Coordinates of C-alpha atoms in Angstrom, one line a residue:
M16 CA 0.1 0.1 0.0
S17 CA 0.9 3.6 -0.4
I18 CA -0.4 6.9 1.5
D19 CA -2.7 8.8 -0.3
P20 CA -1.0 12.1 -1.5
N21 CA -4.0 14.1 -1.2
T22 CA -5.3 13.3 2.6
K23 CA -1.6 12.0 3.7
K24 CA -4.3 9.8 6.0
N25 CA -5.8 7.2 3.9
W26 CA -4.0 4.1 2.5
L27 CA -4.3 3.3 -1.1
P28 CA -3.9 -0.5 -2.4
T29 CA -1.1 -0.6 -5.1
S30 CA -1.8 -4.2 -6.1
K31 CA -4.9 -6.4 -6.0
H32 CA -3.1 -9.7 -5.1
A33 CA 0.1 -10.8 -3.6
V34 CA 3.5 -9.7 -4.8
T35 CA 7.0 -10.3 -3.8
V36 CA 8.9 -7.7 -2.2
S37 CA 13.0 -8.2 -2.4
Y38 CA 16.0 -6.0 -1.3
F39 CA 18.6 -5.1 -4.1
Y40 CA 21.8 -3.6 -4.0
D41 CA 23.0 -1.0 -6.6
S42 CA 26.7 -1.5 -6.9
T43 CA 27.1 1.8 -9.3
R44 CA 25.5 4.3 -6.9
N45 CA 26.5 2.0 -3.6
V46 CA 22.8 2.2 -2.5
Y47 CA 20.3 -0.4 -1.1
R48 CA 16.5 -0.6 -2.6
I49 CA 13.1 -2.1 -1.7
I50 CA 11.5 -3.2 -4.8
S51 CA 8.2 -4.8 -5.6
L52 CA 6.9 -6.0 -9.2
D53 CA 3.2 -6.4 -10.2
G54 CA 3.6 -8.1 -13.8
T55 CA 5.9 -5.7 -15.4
K56 CA 5.2 -2.6 -13.3
A57 CA 7.3 -1.7 -10.4
I58 CA 4.6 -0.6 -7.7
I59 CA 7.9 0.0 -4.9
N60 CA 11.2 1.1 -5.9
S61 CA 12.3 2.9 -2.4
T62 CA 16.0 3.6 -1.8
I63 CA 17.0 3.1 1.8
S64 CA 18.5 6.1 3.6
P65 CA 20.2 6.2 6.9
N66 CA 17.3 8.4 8.1
M67 CA 14.8 5.9 7.2
T68 CA 12.7 4.2 10.0
F69 CA 10.4 1.1 9.6
T70 CA 7.8 0.8 11.8
K71 CA 5.6 -1.8 12.9
T72 CA 2.0 -0.5 13.7
S73 CA 0.2 -4.1 13.9
Q74 CA 1.3 -7.6 14.7
K75 CA 1.1 -8.1 10.8
F76 CA 1.7 -4.7 9.3
G77 CA 4.7 -2.3 9.0
Q78 CA 5.3 1.1 7.2
W79 CA 8.2 3.4 6.3
A80 CA 8.4 7.1 4.6
D81 CA 10.5 7.6 1.6
S82 CA 11.5 11.4 1.3
R83 CA 12.4 11.0 -2.1
A84 CA 9.6 9.8 -3.5
N85 CA 7.5 11.9 -1.2
T86 CA 5.3 9.1 0.1
V87 CA 4.8 6.3 2.7
Y88 CA 5.0 2.3 1.9
G89 CA 2.8 -0.1 3.9
L90 CA 3.2 -3.8 3.6
G91 CA 1.0 -6.5 5.2
F92 CA 2.4 -10.0 6.2
S93 CA 0.7 -13.2 6.3
T94 CA 2.8 -13.9 9.7
E95 CA 4.6 -11.9 12.4
H96 CA 7.7 -14.0 11.8
H97 CA 7.9 -12.4 8.2
L98 CA 7.0 -8.9 9.3
A99 CA 9.8 -9.5 12.1
K100 CA 12.2 -11.0 9.4
F101 CA 11.9 -7.8 7.0
A102 CA 12.5 -5.3 9.7
E103 CA 15.5 -7.2 10.8
K104 CA 16.6 -6.8 7.1
F105 CA 15.7 -3.2 7.0
A106 CA 17.7 -2.4 9.9
E107 CA 20.6 -4.1 8.5
Y108 CA 20.6 -2.3 5.1
K109 CA 19.8 0.7 6.8
E110 CA 23.2 0.6 8.7
A111 CA 24.9 -0.4 5.6
A112 CA 23.4 2.6 3.5
R113 CA 24.7 4.7 6.7
L114 CA 28.4 3.1 6.2
A115 CA 28.2 3.6 2.5
K116 CA 27.5 7.5 2.9
E117 CA 30.2 7.9 5.3
K118 CA 32.6 6.4 2.9
S119 CA 31.2 8.5 0.2
Q120 CA 31.8 11.3 2.1
E121 CA 35.3 10.7 3.0
K122 CA 36.0 10.0 -0.5
M123 CA 34.8 13.6 -1.5
E124 CA 36.9 15.0 1.1
M125 CA 40.0 13.5 0.0
A126 CA 39.5 14.8 -3.7
T127 CA 42.1 17.9 -4.1
S128 CA 40.4 19.4 -7.2
P129 CA 37.5 19.1 -9.8
S130 CA 40.3 18.7 -12.5
Q131 CA 41.2 15.3 -10.9
E132 CA 38.0 13.7 -11.1
S133 CA 36.8 11.4 -13.8
P134 CA 34.9 13.1 -17.1
G135 CA 32.4 10.5 -16.4
G136 CA 31.1 7.7 -14.3
E137 CA 30.0 4.0 -14.9
L138 CA 26.7 4.1 -17.0
S139 CA 25.7 0.4 -16.0
S140 CA 23.6 0.3 -12.7
P141 CA 23.4 -3.3 -11.7
L142 CA 20.9 -4.1 -9.2
T143 CA 22.1 -7.6 -7.0
P144 CA 19.7 -9.1 -5.0
V145 CA 21.0 -9.1 -1.7
T146 CA 18.2 -11.5 0.2
P147 CA 15.8 -13.9 -1.1
P148 CA 12.5 -12.5 -2.0
M149 CA 9.8 -12.2 0.8
E150 CA 6.8 -14.4 0.7
N151 CA 3.6 -13.2 -1.2
I152 CA 1.6 -9.9 0.5
N153 CA -1.7 -8.6 0.7
G154 CA -3.1 -10.9 -2.0
T155 CA -5.6 -13.9 -2.9
D156 CA -5.3 -16.8 -5.2
E157 CA -7.4 -16.7 -8.3
I158 CA -9.1 -19.9 -9.3
C159 CA -9.9 -20.6 -13.1
D160 CA -12.7 -23.0 -13.5
T161 CA -13.7 -24.7 -16.8
T162 CA -16.5 -26.9 -18.2
P163 CA -16.0 -29.6 -20.6
N164 CA -17.8 -29.7 -24.0
S165 CA -19.7 -33.1 -24.2
D166 CA -21.0 -32.5 -27.9
T167 CA -18.5 -34.8 -29.6
L168 CA -16.9 -37.8 -27.6
P169 CA -14.2 -40.3 -28.9
G170 CA -15.2 -44.1 -28.9
P171 CA -14.3 -46.2 -26.0
A172 CA -10.9 -47.6 -27.3
Q173 CA -9.8 -44.1 -28.0
N174 CA -10.9 -42.9 -24.5
A175 CA -8.7 -45.5 -22.9
L176 CA -5.6 -44.4 -24.8
A177 CA -5.8 -41.0 -24.6
F178 CA -6.8 -41.3 -21.0
A179 CA -3.5 -43.2 -20.3
H180 CA -1.2 -40.7 -21.9
S181 CA -2.8 -37.4 -20.6
P182 CA -1.2 -37.5 -17.1
A183 CA 2.1 -37.7 -18.5
M184 CA 1.3 -34.9 -21.1
T185 CA 0.0 -32.8 -18.2
K186 CA 3.1 -33.1 -16.0
H187 CA 4.9 -32.2 -19.4
W188 CA 3.1 -29.3 -20.1
E189 CA 3.3 -28.3 -16.2
A190 CA 6.8 -28.6 -16.2
E191 CA 7.3 -26.6 -19.2
L192 CA 5.2 -23.9 -17.6
E193 CA 7.0 -23.6 -14.6
A194 CA 10.3 -23.0 -16.4
L195 CA 8.7 -20.3 -18.7
K196 CA 7.6 -18.8 -15.3
G197 CA 11.1 -19.0 -13.9
N198 CA 12.5 -17.4 -17.0
N199 CA 9.6 -14.9 -17.0
A200 CA 10.7 -13.3 -13.5
K201 CA 14.3 -13.2 -14.6
L202 CA 13.5 -11.2 -17.6
T203 CA 11.1 -9.0 -15.7
A204 CA 13.5 -8.2 -13.2
A205 CA 16.2 -7.7 -16.3
L206 CA 13.5 -5.7 -17.9
L207 CA 13.1 -3.2 -14.8
E208 CA 17.0 -3.2 -14.5
S209 CA 17.4 -2.3 -18.2
T210 CA 14.8 0.3 -18.3
A211 CA 16.6 2.3 -15.0
N212 CA 19.9 2.0 -17.0
V213 CA 18.3 3.2 -20.2
K214 CA 17.2 6.5 -18.7
Q215 CA 20.3 7.1 -17.0
W216 CA 22.2 6.5 -20.0
K217 CA 20.1 9.0 -21.6
Q218 CA 20.6 11.6 -19.0
Q219 CA 24.7 10.8 -19.2
L220 CA 24.6 10.8 -22.9
A221 CA 22.7 14.3 -23.1
A222 CA 25.3 15.3 -20.4
Y223 CA 28.3 14.1 -22.8
Q224 CA 26.9 15.9 -25.8
E225 CA 26.6 19.2 -24.0
E226 CA 30.1 18.6 -22.8
A227 CA 31.5 17.9 -26.5
E228 CA 29.5 21.0 -27.7
R229 CA 31.3 23.0 -25.0
L230 CA 34.6 21.9 -25.9
H231 CA 34.0 22.3 -29.6
K232 CA 33.1 25.8 -29.0
R233 CA 36.3 26.2 -26.8
V234 CA 38.4 24.7 -29.2
T235 CA 37.1 27.1 -32.1
E236 CA 37.7 30.2 -29.6
L237 CA 41.4 28.9 -29.2
E238 CA 41.7 28.5 -33.0
C239 CA 40.4 31.8 -33.6
Q240 CA 43.2 33.7 -31.4
S241 CA 45.9 35.2 -33.5
N242 CA 48.5 34.4 -30.8
Q243 CA 48.7 31.0 -30.0
T244 CA 51.1 30.0 -27.2
P245 CA 52.4 26.5 -26.8
V246 CA 49.9 26.4 -23.6
I247 CA 47.0 27.0 -25.8
K248 CA 48.3 24.2 -28.2
S249 CA 48.6 21.7 -25.4
Q250 CA 44.9 22.6 -24.0
K251 CA 43.7 22.2 -27.7
T252 CA 45.4 18.5 -27.9
E253 CA 44.1 17.6 -24.3
L254 CA 40.4 18.8 -25.2
N255 CA 40.6 17.1 -28.7
Q256 CA 41.5 13.9 -26.9
T257 CA 38.4 14.1 -24.4
I258 CA 36.3 15.0 -27.4
E259 CA 37.8 11.8 -29.2
E260 CA 37.0 9.7 -25.4
L261 CA 33.5 11.1 -25.3
E262 CA 32.7 10.3 -28.9
N263 CA 33.8 6.8 -28.4
T264 CA 31.9 6.7 -25.2
L265 CA 28.9 7.6 -27.1
R266 CA 29.3 5.1 -29.6
D267 CA 29.6 2.3 -26.6
K268 CA 26.6 3.3 -25.1
E269 CA 24.6 3.2 -28.4
E270 CA 25.5 -0.2 -29.2
E271 CA 24.5 -1.1 -25.4
M272 CA 21.1 0.4 -26.0
E273 CA 20.6 -1.8 -29.3
K274 CA 21.8 -5.0 -27.5
L275 CA 19.1 -3.7 -24.8
K276 CA 16.2 -3.5 -27.6
E277 CA 17.0 -7.0 -28.9
E278 CA 16.6 -8.4 -25.4
L279 CA 13.4 -6.8 -24.8
E280 CA 12.3 -8.3 -28.1
N281 CA 13.4 -11.9 -26.9
M282 CA 11.5 -11.5 -23.8
N283 CA 8.3 -10.6 -25.9
D284 CA 8.8 -13.7 -27.7
L285 CA 9.2 -16.1 -24.5
M286 CA 5.8 -14.5 -23.3
E287 CA 4.2 -15.4 -26.5
Q288 CA 5.5 -19.1 -26.1
K289 CA 4.6 -19.0 -22.2
D290 CA 1.0 -17.9 -23.5
T291 CA 1.0 -20.7 -25.8
L292 CA 2.0 -23.3 -23.3
T293 CA -0.5 -22.3 -20.9
Q294 CA -3.4 -22.7 -23.2
K295 CA -2.0 -26.2 -24.1
L296 CA -2.1 -27.1 -20.6
E297 CA -5.8 -25.9 -20.1
E298 CA -6.8 -27.9 -23.0
T299 CA -5.1 -31.1 -21.7
E300 CA -6.5 -30.9 -18.3
L301 CA -10.1 -30.3 -20.1
R302 CA -9.5 -33.4 -22.2
S303 CA -8.3 -35.1 -19.2
R304 CA -11.6 -34.4 -17.3
V305 CA -13.5 -35.2 -20.2
L306 CA -12.1 -38.6 -20.5
E307 CA -12.4 -39.2 -16.6
E308 CA -16.0 -39.0 -16.8
Q309 CA -16.0 -41.2 -19.9
L310 CA -14.5 -43.8 -18.3
A311 CA -16.6 -43.4 -15.0
G312 CA -19.8 -44.0 -17.6
A313 CA -18.2 -46.9 -19.2
E314 CA -17.5 -48.4 -15.7
Q315 CA -21.1 -47.8 -14.7
R316 CA -22.4 -49.3 -18.0
L317 CA -20.1 -52.7 -17.7
E318 CA -21.3 -53.0 -14.0
E319 CA -25.0 -52.7 -15.1
N320 CA -24.4 -55.1 -18.1
Q321 CA -22.7 -57.7 -15.4
E322 CA -25.8 -57.5 -13.5
E323 CA -28.0 -58.0 -16.2
Q324 CA -26.3 -61.1 -17.5
E325 CA -26.2 -62.6 -13.7
N326 CA -30.1 -62.0 -13.5
F327 CA -30.3 -63.9 -16.9
R328 CA -28.1 -66.7 -15.7
K329 CA -30.5 -67.0 -12.5
S330 CA -33.4 -67.1 -15.1
L331 CA -31.9 -70.1 -16.8
R332 CA -31.1 -71.9 -13.6
T333 CA -34.6 -71.6 -12.4
L334 CA -35.8 -73.0 -15.8
L335 CA -33.4 -75.7 -15.9
E336 CA -34.6 -76.8 -12.7
L337 CA -38.5 -76.8 -13.6
L338 CA -37.5 -78.8 -17.0
D339 CA -35.9 -81.2 -15.0
G340 CA -38.7 -81.6 -12.7
K341 CA -41.0 -82.3 -15.8
I342 CA -38.9 -84.3 -17.0
F343 CA -38.7 -86.5 -14.1
E344 CA -42.4 -86.4 -14.1
L345 CA -42.9 -87.6 -17.6
T346 CA -40.3 -90.5 -17.1
E347 CA -42.2 -91.7 -13.9
L348 CA -45.5 -91.4 -16.1
R349 CA -43.7 -93.2 -19.1
D350 CA -42.5 -96.1 -16.9
T351 CA -46.3 -96.5 -15.3
L352 CA -47.8 -96.7 -18.6
A353 CA -45.4 -99.2 -19.7
R354 CA -46.2 -101.2 -16.3
L355 CA -49.7 -101.0 -17.2
I356 CA -49.6 -102.2 -20.9
E357 CA -47.5 -105.2 -19.4
E358 CA -50.0 -106.2 -16.8
A359 CA -52.9 -105.8 -19.3
S360 CA -51.2 -107.9 -21.6

């Protein structure tokens, strides 16, 4: 959550479901960050400063104020243990930020003059995760329910074969989906890092361009001077070298930007593959449920046929017993008639 910028009292939810919150270390700026993504959107991007304080307002809720972002962030946790763990890491990296700031101030005090500084810093700003991601916060899981279509059903033999192979296919697609989810998370983090780097690079490229234009003007002014001294010539040479270095740096950064664009295009292709596999998995699950229902129906019909056959056997036994009785009676009647005929003769 974040504080309402208008009232400064009410909380506004930044995500409708559970999200992951992680600590990252920016090695270029030597700062620690708290970052959380909702899909590809960064809902939390807070730089930890020594004067920040994480406050536990309840057993499962905590907040901190970010003066740079001019807002207050709030997090709800599933257990008290997760809240305590987050607060402990917050204090740890707050102390690390304080030490880093002191070291940076010491380095600045040791600098003797601006001319000794480097003309430009590193343009890349890698974010290194310093802790495993925290558990999901403030959210509920969504369940998707599908109803099978029973207009067209395969025959019994096809049902048995497809039912035998469907669990293996389901496990295969589930493994593929999990792998794509992992790749998606990595690419999302890389996209966030690349976006931040591109913005920083654009700013530094603009600064380099302004510096190059200023140096070109300075060279022109020096060339227009009628009495050129050896000092001016040496300054011109140094300025030309600086311009060449800046132009080389510009070319290198342009190449890096092109590589980042290619990585973004590859990430879009992987997202499309993930959507396709997800759809195939849903179709496989739907077909599996249909086959299970068909198998249950076939088993029920088989039981009914067995009961009918058993009843038919019982009827045949009863009929045979009746026939045996009648045959026995007819045999006795025949023997009696034979004796009567013999006695009469």
